[in-house]
Amino acid sequence: MPLAATETVTQAATQATALADGRIDTGDTAWLLAATALVLLMTPGLALFYGGMVRTKSVLNMLMMSFVSIALVTVVWLAAGYSLAFGDDVGGGLIGGLKHAGMANLGPDSVHGTVPTLLFATFQLTFAIITAALISGAVADRVRFGAWLVFVPVWALLVYVPVAHWVWGPGGWIATHLGALDFAGGLPVEITSGASGLALCLVVGPRLGFKKDAMRPHNLPMVMLGAGLLWFGWFGFNAGSALGANGLAAAAFLNTLTAGCTGLLGWLFVEQKRDGHPTTLGAASGAVAGLVAITPSCGSVSLLGALVIGLAAGAVCSYAVGWKFKLNYDDSLDVVGVHLVGGIIGTLLIGVFATTELTGKTDGLLYGGGLAQLGKQLVAVAAVGAYAFLVTCGIGKLLDKAMGLRASEEEERTGLDLTVHAETAYDHGVLGHGAPVGTSLTSASSAQKVDFQA
């Protein structure tokens, strides 16, 4: 048996022994504490990434949609989400029970593997947070903030939580019955957010001026900073999913770095070939595409696999972001083109590049494993994508009927920063909360309509 495979098996045996003894490993716990903080940082990073990509009139609204998701998802997760996702299965592999609702029966001495259960629950919470926040990019500039406050907790309970149980929960049908692999969230995070983003942008409709007006990113340095924070946090996202300070975490860490690099290069190559200019936005988007694609596969594929997966995601996603103009769906910040397409690429290619050196049991097509694993990955992708799309459509349409999902035309033209939050991101010769000099706050909205069209 190869040395890497022996190490993986030994680590698994050690963790099994620790679980049986109810023993907490301090090294594993220290690493997961750090990884949890890294993943939480990804949501503010995403806020900056998205905030730089919108126009000046909706920057703060974009930031708020991410930041408020932290609070909303946390409350829902602690109340019922964790228990339904990771509690013992009660529904044929579809959902967990409510034994741990309100985090009941989970004291500081409760152990999950070799780490405290409360820490594991918090780590998984950070995944749920950023998944909900990702969807906001598909409907930037035009969704009512009040409707978003309702959408996020409902979506988290009805879409994210069941899919997390299918993939990672005890007895979940995708992992236990189907046998598809997903190390760190290609299905619950990337494909779910991408399919849901597509559904929601179809329900809401395109922005005013879509395909007519230039809607360029207003602050590319902010985009690059956000991408850097995302990349930094992604090491916690992927390597942290090993749930221990071990060789598997190291392999996932290296695969994550590798795929992010080749994703960046792949996107820039396509831009240079197609447009004649490698752009900063392309570099940031390519790195994110590579990171998205390696998320499900970082603990399953060889280094060669990571290189190819990142490169494929960077190249394909650079074309996929333009599909919205041909197919007439306004995915404002390319959630579909990057997260859905990248997540599909990474999840499917597990069936090609998986190796027993990391999985301990499964080889992909390239390593003599045949087509069986690829077929399992395909079924999982189709099921999760269809479920997320259909349920999100239902939630969006119900919310639209009940309270109105889309901002008014006047609010959209003026900008959601001023009309919703009574603030502006950039005060060019203004006082207070965005009111021009000599203008009362109550009249600021009408006075600044022209100023905030950029």
Short mmCIF file of N, CA and C in Angstrom, two decimals, residues 1 52 55 89 172 206-207 282 314 341 443:
data_model
loop_
_atom_site.label_atom_id
_atom_site.label_comp_id
_atom_site.label_asym_id
_atom_site.label_seq_id
_atom_site.Cartn_x
_atom_site.Cartn_y
_atom_site.Cartn_z
N MET A 1 0.85 -1.20 0.00
CA MET A 1 0.00 0.00 0.00
C MET A 1 0.88 1.24 0.00
N GLY A 52 -17.34 45.53 -4.69
CA GLY A 52 -16.56 46.18 -5.73
C GLY A 52 -17.09 45.96 -7.11
N ARG A 55 -22.29 48.83 -9.01
CA ARG A 55 -22.14 50.27 -9.23
C ARG A 55 -22.19 51.01 -7.90
N ASP A 89 -30.58 10.47 11.26
CA ASP A 89 -31.55 10.49 10.18
C ASP A 89 -32.91 9.97 10.64
N GLY A 172 -27.31 10.23 5.44
CA GLY A 172 -27.72 11.01 4.28
C GLY A 172 -27.64 10.19 3.00
N PRO A 206 -34.56 40.78 -14.81
CA PRO A 206 -33.29 41.50 -15.04
C PRO A 206 -33.31 42.92 -14.50
N ARG A 207 -32.11 43.44 -14.27
CA ARG A 207 -31.96 44.84 -13.86
C ARG A 207 -32.45 45.78 -14.96
N GLY A 282 -10.73 39.45 -14.29
CA GLY A 282 -10.55 38.07 -14.75
C GLY A 282 -9.65 37.27 -13.83
N GLY A 314 -11.24 27.49 -14.58
CA GLY A 314 -10.91 28.84 -15.00
C GLY A 314 -11.28 29.11 -16.44
N VAL A 341 -21.35 26.45 -12.38
CA VAL A 341 -20.54 25.76 -13.39
C VAL A 341 -19.26 25.20 -12.77
N SER A 443 -35.06 65.26 1.86
CA SER A 443 -35.11 65.52 0.42
C SER A 443 -33.90 64.97 -0.32
#
